[in-house]
Amino acid sequence: MSHRSPTSWAVTPNHPGAAIRTHQTELKPVFHDPEKAADRQAALAVLASHLPILTAPGLVFGISAPARSAGDGVTEMGYFSLGPEAAAFMADVYAYGWVRDFDWMSWSHTLEGRCLLHDPTALEAANEEGLARVLTVCMRQAHWGSEDLDDRFREGLLTRLMERAATLCRSCN
């Protein structure tokens, strides 16, 4: 059963003088702690709290082990394992309700999705919904392999998300 809210359509500016139609739904958190997700400032603060940890020199976000032959025609599968700091980040993203129920695959291919996911400056103006959408894409893609989350970390997307959360958290005070 889906817990999505009714859908509405809105016109949003794309470029000065132009408008595009965007599909908008109320985003509801999934796999969360309702008490933590209800506190907007705490949710922003917890994202921001991971910034100094995940940007510390020498941090190992995760470890990759390639497939290898174990002899007698047996091959041990390779794997990627998140480090404890990365796993704690992922746990907080879920606990504080940042992963939302919406069509994240389709959204990631929209103009807004592509900008927020790939333009290094786009997150500087993102609101909380934008952060939630990007985090949802990152976490959902990590279900197929946490090395995707490592890729997002290495390209700087997670750092930019945490920086934007810190900025939004300061503006809540």
Tab-separated table of C-alpha atoms in Angstrom:
chain	number	residue	atom	x	y	z
A	1	MET	CA	0.000	0.000	0.000
A	2	SER	CA	1.338	3.412	-0.912
A	3	HIS	CA	1.367	6.223	1.613
A	4	ARG	CA	1.758	8.965	-0.949
A	5	SER	CA	-0.332	12.051	-0.645
A	6	PRO	CA	-2.465	13.471	-3.426
A	7	THR	CA	-0.531	14.812	-6.350
A	8	SER	CA	-0.579	18.413	-7.508
A	9	TRP	CA	0.984	20.258	-10.403
A	10	ALA	CA	2.820	23.536	-10.057
A	11	VAL	CA	4.439	25.948	-12.440
A	12	THR	CA	7.970	26.870	-11.453
A	13	PRO	CA	10.404	29.237	-13.102
A	14	ASN	CA	13.216	27.566	-15.000
A	15	HIS	CA	14.874	30.609	-16.526
A	16	PRO	CA	13.851	34.257	-16.279
A	17	GLY	CA	10.652	34.669	-18.251
A	18	ALA	CA	10.084	30.919	-18.742
A	19	ALA	CA	8.204	28.302	-16.768
A	20	ILE	CA	8.118	24.522	-16.608
A	21	ARG	CA	5.525	22.194	-15.171
A	22	THR	CA	6.794	20.090	-12.310
A	23	HIS	CA	5.139	17.200	-10.561
A	24	GLN	CA	5.025	17.772	-6.821
A	25	THR	CA	3.902	15.509	-4.012
A	26	GLU	CA	4.148	15.774	-0.278
A	27	LEU	CA	7.229	13.786	0.621
A	28	LYS	CA	6.764	11.463	3.577
A	29	PRO	CA	9.716	9.887	5.386
A	30	VAL	CA	10.211	6.134	5.295
A	31	PHE	CA	12.137	3.923	7.756
A	32	HIS	CA	12.441	6.678	10.341
A	33	ASP	CA	12.133	7.403	14.029
A	34	PRO	CA	8.995	9.582	14.175
A	35	GLU	CA	10.274	11.585	17.168
A	36	LYS	CA	13.560	12.407	15.436
A	37	ALA	CA	11.985	13.132	12.046
A	38	ALA	CA	9.479	15.534	13.624
A	39	ASP	CA	12.214	17.902	14.816
A	40	ARG	CA	13.207	19.877	11.725
A	41	GLN	CA	16.148	21.636	13.371
A	42	ALA	CA	17.500	18.393	14.851
A	43	ALA	CA	17.256	16.726	11.435
A	44	LEU	CA	19.336	19.517	9.876
A	45	ALA	CA	21.764	19.549	12.807
A	46	VAL	CA	22.410	15.824	12.604
A	47	LEU	CA	23.344	16.107	8.922
A	48	ALA	CA	25.629	19.033	9.711
A	49	SER	CA	27.207	17.124	12.611
A	50	HIS	CA	28.631	14.579	10.181
A	51	LEU	CA	30.542	17.236	8.208
A	52	PRO	CA	33.679	17.394	10.398
A	53	ILE	CA	33.676	13.610	10.791
A	54	LEU	CA	33.305	12.738	7.117
A	55	THR	CA	35.769	15.395	5.971
A	56	ALA	CA	38.476	14.520	8.510
A	57	PRO	CA	41.877	13.788	6.995
A	58	GLY	CA	42.528	10.078	6.663
A	59	LEU	CA	38.871	9.060	6.820
A	60	VAL	CA	38.177	5.717	5.176
A	61	PHE	CA	34.614	6.003	3.886
A	62	GLY	CA	34.566	2.372	2.823
A	63	ILE	CA	36.687	-0.575	1.812
A	64	SER	CA	36.502	-2.455	-1.457
A	65	ALA	CA	37.626	-6.082	-1.731
A	66	PRO	CA	37.819	-7.447	-5.273
A	67	ALA	CA	36.670	-10.933	-6.224
A	68	ARG	CA	39.425	-13.505	-5.866
A	69	SER	CA	40.058	-17.108	-6.674
A	70	ALA	CA	39.859	-19.402	-3.661
A	71	GLY	CA	41.198	-22.401	-5.597
A	72	ASP	CA	39.458	-25.510	-6.930
A	73	GLY	CA	37.455	-23.351	-9.363
A	74	VAL	CA	35.809	-21.391	-6.537
A	75	THR	CA	35.672	-17.604	-6.750
A	76	GLU	CA	34.925	-15.498	-3.702
A	77	MET	CA	32.706	-12.533	-4.582
A	78	GLY	CA	34.072	-9.049	-4.163
A	79	TYR	CA	32.341	-6.570	-1.917
A	80	PHE	CA	32.303	-3.014	-0.670
A	81	SER	CA	31.847	-2.266	3.022
A	82	LEU	CA	31.103	1.155	4.513
A	83	GLY	CA	33.355	2.377	7.300
A	84	PRO	CA	31.779	3.054	10.713
A	85	GLU	CA	31.533	6.826	10.119
A	86	ALA	CA	29.785	6.330	6.776
A	87	ALA	CA	27.445	3.712	8.266
A	88	ALA	CA	26.555	6.136	11.102
A	89	PHE	CA	25.801	8.861	8.538
A	90	MET	CA	23.557	6.488	6.610
A	91	ALA	CA	21.753	5.428	9.804
A	92	ASP	CA	21.095	9.050	10.785
A	93	VAL	CA	19.818	9.925	7.316
A	94	TYR	CA	17.180	7.222	7.728
A	95	ALA	CA	16.434	7.826	11.428
A	96	TYR	CA	15.840	11.548	10.940
A	97	GLY	CA	13.450	11.035	8.030
A	98	TRP	CA	15.601	12.292	5.154
A	99	VAL	CA	14.718	9.329	2.930
A	100	ARG	CA	11.296	10.017	1.467
A	101	ASP	CA	8.594	8.130	-0.379
A	102	PHE	CA	8.414	9.514	-3.922
A	103	ASP	CA	9.366	8.448	-7.437
A	104	TRP	CA	13.055	9.161	-6.921
A	105	MET	CA	14.172	7.396	-10.100
A	106	SER	CA	12.058	9.633	-12.329
A	107	TRP	CA	12.897	12.733	-10.308
A	108	SER	CA	16.652	12.090	-10.664
A	109	HIS	CA	16.252	12.528	-14.452
A	110	THR	CA	14.338	15.819	-14.251
A	111	LEU	CA	16.082	19.149	-14.734
A	112	GLU	CA	15.897	19.831	-10.990
A	113	GLY	CA	17.198	16.365	-10.128
A	114	ARG	CA	20.100	16.499	-12.551
A	115	CYS	CA	21.089	19.958	-11.307
A	116	LEU	CA	20.974	19.079	-7.614
A	117	LEU	CA	22.765	15.766	-8.150
A	118	HIS	CA	25.472	16.926	-10.561
A	119	ASP	CA	25.945	20.715	-10.455
A	120	PRO	CA	28.361	21.484	-7.595
A	121	THR	CA	26.786	24.906	-6.978
A	122	ALA	CA	23.117	23.888	-7.199
A	123	LEU	CA	22.808	22.744	-3.586
A	124	GLU	CA	23.852	26.170	-2.320
A	125	ALA	CA	20.244	27.340	-2.754
A	126	ALA	CA	18.450	24.042	-2.042
A	127	ASN	CA	15.683	23.922	0.518
A	128	GLU	CA	15.042	21.020	2.904
A	129	GLU	CA	12.859	19.232	0.351
A	130	GLY	CA	15.692	19.403	-2.178
A	131	LEU	CA	18.116	17.944	0.369
A	132	ALA	CA	15.644	15.153	1.141
A	133	ARG	CA	15.211	14.337	-2.527
A	134	VAL	CA	18.964	14.152	-3.145
A	135	LEU	CA	19.540	12.092	-0.005
A	136	THR	CA	16.728	9.749	-1.025
A	137	VAL	CA	18.364	9.159	-4.412
A	138	CYS	CA	21.744	8.544	-2.757
A	139	MET	CA	20.390	6.123	-0.159
A	140	ARG	CA	18.136	4.251	-2.583
A	141	GLN	CA	20.996	3.795	-5.061
A	142	ALA	CA	23.140	2.503	-2.198
A	143	HIS	CA	20.695	-0.393	-1.801
A	144	TRP	CA	22.215	-1.902	-4.945
A	145	GLY	CA	25.717	-1.416	-3.605
A	146	SER	CA	27.109	0.952	-1.019
A	147	GLU	CA	29.954	1.798	-3.399
A	148	ASP	CA	27.429	4.146	-5.048
A	149	LEU	CA	27.328	6.102	-1.791
A	150	ASP	CA	31.136	6.121	-1.771
A	151	ASP	CA	31.078	7.555	-5.301
A	152	ARG	CA	28.701	10.323	-4.155
A	153	PHE	CA	31.020	11.013	-1.232
A	154	ARG	CA	34.143	11.160	-3.403
A	155	GLU	CA	32.534	13.483	-5.936
A	156	GLY	CA	31.723	15.861	-3.044
A	157	LEU	CA	27.930	15.586	-3.167
A	158	LEU	CA	27.539	14.380	0.432
A	159	THR	CA	29.864	17.122	1.680
A	160	ARG	CA	27.818	19.759	-0.156
A	161	LEU	CA	24.626	18.286	1.351
A	162	MET	CA	26.050	18.504	4.862
A	163	GLU	CA	27.293	22.060	4.253
A	164	ARG	CA	23.854	23.143	3.028
A	165	ALA	CA	22.205	21.465	6.026
A	166	ALA	CA	24.539	23.431	8.318
A	167	THR	CA	23.573	26.682	6.588
A	168	LEU	CA	19.856	25.904	6.845
A	169	CYS	CA	20.281	24.875	10.487
A	170	ARG	CA	21.936	28.213	11.323
A	171	SER	CA	19.067	30.085	9.640
A	172	CYS	CA	16.549	28.216	11.860
A	173	ASN	CA	18.031	29.797	14.997
